[in-house]
Short mmCIF file of C-alpha atoms in Angstrom, two decimals:
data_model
loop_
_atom_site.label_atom_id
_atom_site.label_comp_id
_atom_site.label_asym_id
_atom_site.label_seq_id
_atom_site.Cartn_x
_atom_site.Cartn_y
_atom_site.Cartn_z
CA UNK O 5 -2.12 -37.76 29.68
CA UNK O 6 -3.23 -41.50 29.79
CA UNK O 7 -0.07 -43.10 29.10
CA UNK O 8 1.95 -40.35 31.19
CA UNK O 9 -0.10 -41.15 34.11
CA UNK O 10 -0.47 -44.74 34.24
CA UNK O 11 -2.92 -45.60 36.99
CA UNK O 12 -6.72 -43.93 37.12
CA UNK O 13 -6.67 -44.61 40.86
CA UNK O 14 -7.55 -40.73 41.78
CA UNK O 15 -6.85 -41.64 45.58
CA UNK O 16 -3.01 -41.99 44.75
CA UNK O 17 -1.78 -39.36 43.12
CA UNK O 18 1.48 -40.39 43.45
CA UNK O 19 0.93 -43.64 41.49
CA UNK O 20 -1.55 -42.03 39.10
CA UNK O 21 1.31 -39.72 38.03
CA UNK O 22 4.22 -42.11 38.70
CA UNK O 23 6.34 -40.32 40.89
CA UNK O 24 8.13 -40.61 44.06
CA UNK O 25 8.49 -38.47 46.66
CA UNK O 26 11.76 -38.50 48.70
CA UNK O 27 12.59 -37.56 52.34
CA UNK O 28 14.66 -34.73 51.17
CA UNK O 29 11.83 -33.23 49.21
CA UNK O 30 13.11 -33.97 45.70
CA UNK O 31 11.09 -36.05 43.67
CA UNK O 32 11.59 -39.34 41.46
CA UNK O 33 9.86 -39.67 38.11
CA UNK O 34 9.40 -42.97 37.08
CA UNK O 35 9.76 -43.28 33.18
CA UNK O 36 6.96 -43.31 31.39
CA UNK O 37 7.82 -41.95 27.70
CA UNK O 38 10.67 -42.96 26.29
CA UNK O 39 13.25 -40.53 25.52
CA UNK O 40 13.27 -39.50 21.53
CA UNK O 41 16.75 -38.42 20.18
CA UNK O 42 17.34 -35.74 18.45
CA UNK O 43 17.78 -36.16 14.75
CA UNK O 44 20.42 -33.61 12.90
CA UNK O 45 20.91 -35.69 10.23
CA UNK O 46 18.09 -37.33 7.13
CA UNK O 47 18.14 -41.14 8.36
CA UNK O 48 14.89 -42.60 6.84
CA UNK O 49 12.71 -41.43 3.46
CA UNK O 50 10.28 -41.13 6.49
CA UNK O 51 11.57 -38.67 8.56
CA UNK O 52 9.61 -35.21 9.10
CA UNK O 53 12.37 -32.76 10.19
CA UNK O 54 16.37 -32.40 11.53
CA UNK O 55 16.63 -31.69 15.07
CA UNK O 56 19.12 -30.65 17.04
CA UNK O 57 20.08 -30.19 20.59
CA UNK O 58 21.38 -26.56 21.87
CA UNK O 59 22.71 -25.27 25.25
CA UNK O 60 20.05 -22.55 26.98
CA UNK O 61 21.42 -21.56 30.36
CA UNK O 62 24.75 -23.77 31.60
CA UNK O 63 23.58 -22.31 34.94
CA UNK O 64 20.15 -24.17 34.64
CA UNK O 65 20.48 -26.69 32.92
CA UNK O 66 18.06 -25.54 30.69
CA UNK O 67 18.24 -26.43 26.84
CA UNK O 68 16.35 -26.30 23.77
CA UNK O 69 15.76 -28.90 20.75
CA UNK O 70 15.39 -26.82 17.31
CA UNK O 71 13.35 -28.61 14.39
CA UNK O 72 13.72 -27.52 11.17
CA UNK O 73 11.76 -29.24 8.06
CA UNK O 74 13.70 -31.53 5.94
CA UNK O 75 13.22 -29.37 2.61
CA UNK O 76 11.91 -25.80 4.05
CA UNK O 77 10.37 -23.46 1.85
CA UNK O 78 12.69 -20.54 -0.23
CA UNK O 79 10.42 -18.02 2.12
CA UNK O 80 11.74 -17.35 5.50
CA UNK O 81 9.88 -19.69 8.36
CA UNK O 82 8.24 -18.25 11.17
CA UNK O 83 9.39 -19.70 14.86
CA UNK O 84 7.69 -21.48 17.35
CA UNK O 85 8.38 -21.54 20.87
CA UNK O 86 7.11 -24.65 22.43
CA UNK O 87 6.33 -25.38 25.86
CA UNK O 88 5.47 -28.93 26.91
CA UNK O 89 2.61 -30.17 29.46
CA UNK O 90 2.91 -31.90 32.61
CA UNK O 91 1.70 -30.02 35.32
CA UNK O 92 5.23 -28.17 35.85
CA UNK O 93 6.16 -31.63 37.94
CA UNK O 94 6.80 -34.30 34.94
CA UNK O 95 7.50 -34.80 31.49
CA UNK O 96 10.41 -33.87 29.50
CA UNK O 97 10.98 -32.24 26.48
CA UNK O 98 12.50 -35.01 24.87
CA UNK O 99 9.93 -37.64 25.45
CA UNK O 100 8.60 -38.97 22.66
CA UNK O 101 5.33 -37.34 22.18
CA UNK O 102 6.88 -34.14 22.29
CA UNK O 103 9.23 -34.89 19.91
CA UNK O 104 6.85 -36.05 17.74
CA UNK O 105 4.40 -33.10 18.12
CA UNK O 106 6.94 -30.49 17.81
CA UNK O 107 8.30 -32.51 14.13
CA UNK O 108 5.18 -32.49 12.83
CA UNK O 109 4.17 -28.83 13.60
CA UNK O 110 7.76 -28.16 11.95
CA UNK O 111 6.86 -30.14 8.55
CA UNK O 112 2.86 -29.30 8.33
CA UNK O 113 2.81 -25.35 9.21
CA UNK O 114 6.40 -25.12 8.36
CA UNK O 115 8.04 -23.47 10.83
CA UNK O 116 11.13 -23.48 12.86
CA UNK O 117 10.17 -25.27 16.42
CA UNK O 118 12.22 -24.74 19.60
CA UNK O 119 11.25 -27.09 22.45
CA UNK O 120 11.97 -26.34 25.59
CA UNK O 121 13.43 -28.21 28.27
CA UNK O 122 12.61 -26.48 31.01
CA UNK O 123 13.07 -26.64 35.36
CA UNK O 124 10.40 -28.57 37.34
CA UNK O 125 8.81 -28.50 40.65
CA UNK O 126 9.13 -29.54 43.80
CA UNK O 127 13.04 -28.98 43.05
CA UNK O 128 12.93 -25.56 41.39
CA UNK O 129 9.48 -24.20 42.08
CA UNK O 130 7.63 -21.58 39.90
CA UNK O 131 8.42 -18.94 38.93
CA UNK O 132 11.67 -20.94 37.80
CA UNK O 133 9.66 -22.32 34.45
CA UNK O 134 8.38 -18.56 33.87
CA UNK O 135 12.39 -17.70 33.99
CA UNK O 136 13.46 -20.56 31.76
CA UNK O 137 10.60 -18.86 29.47
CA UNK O 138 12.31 -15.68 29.29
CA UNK O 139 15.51 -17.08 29.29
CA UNK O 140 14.62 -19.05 25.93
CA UNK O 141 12.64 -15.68 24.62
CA UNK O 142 15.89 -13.38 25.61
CA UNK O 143 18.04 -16.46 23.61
CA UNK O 144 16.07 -16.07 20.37
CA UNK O 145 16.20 -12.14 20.48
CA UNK O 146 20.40 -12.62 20.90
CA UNK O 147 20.53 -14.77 17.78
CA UNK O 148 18.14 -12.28 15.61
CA UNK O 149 20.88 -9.68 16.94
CA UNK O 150 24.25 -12.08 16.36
CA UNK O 151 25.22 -11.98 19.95
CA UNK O 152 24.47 -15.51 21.47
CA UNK O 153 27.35 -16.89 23.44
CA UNK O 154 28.50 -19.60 21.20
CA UNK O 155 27.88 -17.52 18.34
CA UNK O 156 24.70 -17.50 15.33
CA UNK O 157 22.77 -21.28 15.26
CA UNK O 158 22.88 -21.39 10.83
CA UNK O 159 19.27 -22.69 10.93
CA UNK O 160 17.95 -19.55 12.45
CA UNK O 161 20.22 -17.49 10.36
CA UNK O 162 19.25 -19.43 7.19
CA UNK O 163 15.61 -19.68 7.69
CA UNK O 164 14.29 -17.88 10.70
CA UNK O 165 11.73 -14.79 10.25
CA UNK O 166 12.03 -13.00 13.12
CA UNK O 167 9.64 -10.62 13.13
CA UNK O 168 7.24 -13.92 13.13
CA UNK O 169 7.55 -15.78 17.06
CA UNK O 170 4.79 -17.11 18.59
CA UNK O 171 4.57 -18.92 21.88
CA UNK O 172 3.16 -21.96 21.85
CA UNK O 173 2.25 -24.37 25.29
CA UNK O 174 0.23 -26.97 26.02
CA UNK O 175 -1.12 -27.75 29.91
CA UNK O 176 1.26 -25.94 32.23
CA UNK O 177 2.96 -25.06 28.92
CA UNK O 178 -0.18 -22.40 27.84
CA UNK O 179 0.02 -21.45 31.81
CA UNK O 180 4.08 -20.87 31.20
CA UNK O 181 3.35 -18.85 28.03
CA UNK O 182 0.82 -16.66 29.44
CA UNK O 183 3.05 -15.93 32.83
CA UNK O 184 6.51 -15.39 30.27
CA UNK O 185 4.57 -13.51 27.69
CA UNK O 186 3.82 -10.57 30.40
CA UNK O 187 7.45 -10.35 31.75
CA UNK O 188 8.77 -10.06 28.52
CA UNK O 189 6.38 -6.79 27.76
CA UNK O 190 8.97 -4.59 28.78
CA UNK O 191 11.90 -6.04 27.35
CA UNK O 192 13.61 -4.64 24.56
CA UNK O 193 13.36 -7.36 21.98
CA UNK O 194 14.19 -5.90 18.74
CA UNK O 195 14.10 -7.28 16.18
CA UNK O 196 12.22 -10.02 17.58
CA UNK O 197 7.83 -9.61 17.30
CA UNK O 198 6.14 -12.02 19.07
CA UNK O 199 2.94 -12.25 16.86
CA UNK O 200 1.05 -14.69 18.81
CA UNK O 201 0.55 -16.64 21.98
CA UNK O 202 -1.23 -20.69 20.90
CA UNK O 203 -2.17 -21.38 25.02
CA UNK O 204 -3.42 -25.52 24.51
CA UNK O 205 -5.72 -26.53 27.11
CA UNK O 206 -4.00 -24.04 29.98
CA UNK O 207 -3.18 -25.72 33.66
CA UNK O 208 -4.94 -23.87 35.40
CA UNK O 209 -6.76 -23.86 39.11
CA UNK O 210 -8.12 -22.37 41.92
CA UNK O 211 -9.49 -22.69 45.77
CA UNK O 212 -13.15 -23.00 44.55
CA UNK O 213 -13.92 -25.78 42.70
CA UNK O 214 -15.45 -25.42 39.39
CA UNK O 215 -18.44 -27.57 37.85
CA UNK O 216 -16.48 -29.36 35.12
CA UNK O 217 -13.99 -29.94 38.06
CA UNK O 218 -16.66 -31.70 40.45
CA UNK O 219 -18.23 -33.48 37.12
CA UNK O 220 -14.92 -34.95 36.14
CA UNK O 221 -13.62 -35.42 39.55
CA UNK O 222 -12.21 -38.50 38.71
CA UNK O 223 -11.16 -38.13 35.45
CA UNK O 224 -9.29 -40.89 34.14
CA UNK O 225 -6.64 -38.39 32.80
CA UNK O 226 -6.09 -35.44 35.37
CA UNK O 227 -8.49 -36.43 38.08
CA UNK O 228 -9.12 -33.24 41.11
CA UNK O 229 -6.61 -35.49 43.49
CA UNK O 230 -3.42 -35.50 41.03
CA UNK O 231 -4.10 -32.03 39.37
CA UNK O 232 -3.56 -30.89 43.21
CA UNK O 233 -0.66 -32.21 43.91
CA UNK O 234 0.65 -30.71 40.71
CA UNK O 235 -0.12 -27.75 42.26
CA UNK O 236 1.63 -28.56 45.93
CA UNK O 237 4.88 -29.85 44.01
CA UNK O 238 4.95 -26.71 41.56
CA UNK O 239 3.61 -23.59 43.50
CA UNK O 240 5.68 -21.35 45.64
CA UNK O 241 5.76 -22.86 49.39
CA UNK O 242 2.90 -21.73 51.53
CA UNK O 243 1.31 -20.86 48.29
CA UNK O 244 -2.96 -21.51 47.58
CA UNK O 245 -3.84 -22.52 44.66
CA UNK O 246 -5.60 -18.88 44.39
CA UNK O 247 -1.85 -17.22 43.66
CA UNK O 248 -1.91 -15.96 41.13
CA UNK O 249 0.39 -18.86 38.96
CA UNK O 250 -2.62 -20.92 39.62
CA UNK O 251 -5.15 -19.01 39.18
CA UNK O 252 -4.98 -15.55 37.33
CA UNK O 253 -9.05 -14.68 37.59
CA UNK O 254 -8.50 -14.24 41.22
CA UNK O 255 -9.35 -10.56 41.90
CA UNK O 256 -6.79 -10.45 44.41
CA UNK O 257 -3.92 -10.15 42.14
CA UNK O 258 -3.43 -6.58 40.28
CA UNK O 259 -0.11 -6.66 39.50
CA UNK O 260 -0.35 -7.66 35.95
CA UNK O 261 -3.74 -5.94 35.28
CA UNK O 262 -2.61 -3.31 33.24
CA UNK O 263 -0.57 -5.44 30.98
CA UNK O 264 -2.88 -8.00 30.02
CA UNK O 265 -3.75 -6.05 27.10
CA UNK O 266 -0.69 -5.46 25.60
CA UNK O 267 -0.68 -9.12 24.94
CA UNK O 268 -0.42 -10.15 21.45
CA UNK O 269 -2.92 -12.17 19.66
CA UNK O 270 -4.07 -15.26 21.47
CA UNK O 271 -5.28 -18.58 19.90
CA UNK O 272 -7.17 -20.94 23.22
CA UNK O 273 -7.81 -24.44 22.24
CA UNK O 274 -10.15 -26.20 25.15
CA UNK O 275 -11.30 -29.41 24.97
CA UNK O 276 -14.82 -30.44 26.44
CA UNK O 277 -13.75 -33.03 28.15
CA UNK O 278 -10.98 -31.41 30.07
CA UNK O 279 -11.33 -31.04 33.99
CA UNK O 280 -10.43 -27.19 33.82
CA UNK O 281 -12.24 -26.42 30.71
CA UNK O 282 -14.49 -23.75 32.81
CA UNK O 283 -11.59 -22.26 34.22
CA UNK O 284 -9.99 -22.13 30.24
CA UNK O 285 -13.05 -20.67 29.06
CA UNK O 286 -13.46 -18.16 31.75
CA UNK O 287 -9.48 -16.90 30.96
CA UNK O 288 -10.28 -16.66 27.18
CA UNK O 289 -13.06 -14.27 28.13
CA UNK O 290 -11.08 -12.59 30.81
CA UNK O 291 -8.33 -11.80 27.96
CA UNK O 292 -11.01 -10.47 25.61
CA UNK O 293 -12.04 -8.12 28.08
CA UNK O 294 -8.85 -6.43 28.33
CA UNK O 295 -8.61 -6.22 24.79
CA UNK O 296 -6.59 -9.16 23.44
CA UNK O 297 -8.02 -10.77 19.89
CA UNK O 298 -8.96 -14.04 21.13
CA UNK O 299 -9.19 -17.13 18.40
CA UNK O 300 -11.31 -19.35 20.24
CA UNK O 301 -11.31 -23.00 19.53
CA UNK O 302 -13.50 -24.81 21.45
CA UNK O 303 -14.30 -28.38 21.16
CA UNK O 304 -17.02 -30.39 22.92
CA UNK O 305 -14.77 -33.36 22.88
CA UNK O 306 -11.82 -34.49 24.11
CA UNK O 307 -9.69 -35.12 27.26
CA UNK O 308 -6.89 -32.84 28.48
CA UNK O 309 -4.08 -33.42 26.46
CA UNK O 310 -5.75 -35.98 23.85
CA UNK O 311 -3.35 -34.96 20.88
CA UNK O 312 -0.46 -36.64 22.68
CA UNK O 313 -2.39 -39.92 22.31
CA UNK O 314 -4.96 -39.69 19.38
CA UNK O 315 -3.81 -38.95 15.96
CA UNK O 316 -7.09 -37.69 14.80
CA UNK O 317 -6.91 -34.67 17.64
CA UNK O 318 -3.46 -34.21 17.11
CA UNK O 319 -4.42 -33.22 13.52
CA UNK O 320 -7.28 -30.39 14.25
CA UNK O 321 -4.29 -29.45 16.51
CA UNK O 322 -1.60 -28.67 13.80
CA UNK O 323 -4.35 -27.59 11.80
CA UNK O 324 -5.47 -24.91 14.23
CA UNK O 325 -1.60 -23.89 15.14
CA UNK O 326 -0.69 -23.99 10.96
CA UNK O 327 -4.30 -21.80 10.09
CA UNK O 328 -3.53 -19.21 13.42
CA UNK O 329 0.16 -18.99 12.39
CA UNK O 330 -0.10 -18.41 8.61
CA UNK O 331 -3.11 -16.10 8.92
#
């Protein structure tokens, strides 16, 4: 994430993700995207979608922006639940290229987006994101059923299919989807059928290093020395980055074995390019061999995270989450 983390200097990690850490163990995050508003209403001939900003969990914090397209089709839209990148440490839902990735998958697929602003680490450590994942899940289930808090949100009543939900994250946001897509395997969600899981370039890591790790050690994007202490801010404390958050090929952890499979269709986009495009590769295969139909998209090309900065990427992007969607 290039302009996200604004210094290539992989021996401070600190400045190469543009944080802060304090004595109390809380952490300050320089801005580095601007914050986009949300949009409700049609302001320019330009616009892509309305957007709006809804409560998730008072108790949390937590929210969600809804996009909807500007003139949606007569046929009920499918919904996409989108979780951002940044390492489970920085970025925000609202920040810009966010926004603007979550519009445009909204206008080009169409389909009802909910982006999610979900807790970070050091201050709420995983598995808070994975609960903010369900939380946002269990939220869309209680408006297909009429018995959200505040009551039906019209756009999902007017437009939402909800036998159509796929997850959708990119970075830590495929990691989040992945994690939240196996708690919610025994949860009642009827009506709701999650069709798909889109997992974009996972976060992902381990204790041994892999070769495109040691190749790209000091990757201009996500070199080895910032990608770890993504790992030390966001994992449990005491954690190694072989629990199984960081790294779910580790044979040590059997806990979620047996429900791997039950996973719906997955769509893994890795880019060539990408520091833990090994480890991405080696999770599409491990999903495969537990039975889940993997869509793999594979590109030789490409840093982690390019769409948020290149146009041209971010359109085989849509154009892989539009083709897997309406499939």
């Amino acid at each position: 994430m290039t302009s996200e983390y604004q210094s290539s200097n992989a021996s401070d990690p600190y400045k190469h993700l543009n944080v802060t850490l304090n004595p109390d163990g809380t952490l300050t995050r320089h801005i580095s995207f601007p914050s986009s508003p949300a949009e409700p209403q049609l302001t320019t001939d330009s616009q892509l979608t309305l957007s709006k900003d809804i409560p998730l969990n008072p108790t949390t914090a937590t929210f969600l922006r809804l996009y909807r397209p500007v003139s949606p089709p007569t046929q009920k839209l499918p919904i996409i639940i989108y979780f951002h990148p940044g390492g489970f440490v920085v970025v925000s839902a609202t920040a810009g290229p966010m926004h603007l990735i979550c519009s445009e998958i909204s206008a080009q697929t169409p389909a009802l987006v909910i982006n999610v602003e979900y807790r970070l680490g050091p201050e709420h450590r995983l598995p808070a994101a994975y609960d903010d994942g369900v939380d946002t899940i269990r939220w869309v289930r209680d408006q297909a059923l009429g018995t959200g808090l505040d009551g039906s949100e019209e756009w999902l009543t007017e437009f939402a299919d909800f036998s159509r939900v796929y997850l959708m994250g990119s970075s830590a946001g495929g990691n989040l989807i992945y994690n939240a897509g196996l708690r919610v395997l025994d949860l009642d969600l009827d009506p709701v059928t999650i069709m798909g899981l889109i997992i974009d370039q996972a976060f992902f890591g381990g204790i041994e290093r892999t070769e495109a790790e040691l190749r790209l050690v000091n990757d201009h994007v996500l070199p080895l020395t910032a990608s770890d202490l993504l790992w030390s801010l966001a994992l449990p404390l005491g954690a190694d980055r072989d629990h199984e958050y960081c790294n779910p090929l580790a044979d040590r952890h059997v806990s979620y074995k047996e429900k791997i499979g039950r996973l719906p269709n997955s769509l893994i986009r890795v880019n060539g390019e990408d520091p833990m495009a090994d480890r991405q590769k080696a999770f599409a295969n491990m999903l495969e061999s537990h039975g889940v139909h993997v869509t793999r998209k594979f590109y030789d090309e490409g840093n982690h995270c390019v769409e948020m900065f290149d146009p041209k990427k971010a359109q085989i992007f849509y154009n892989d989450v539009k083709n897997f969607v309406c499939s």
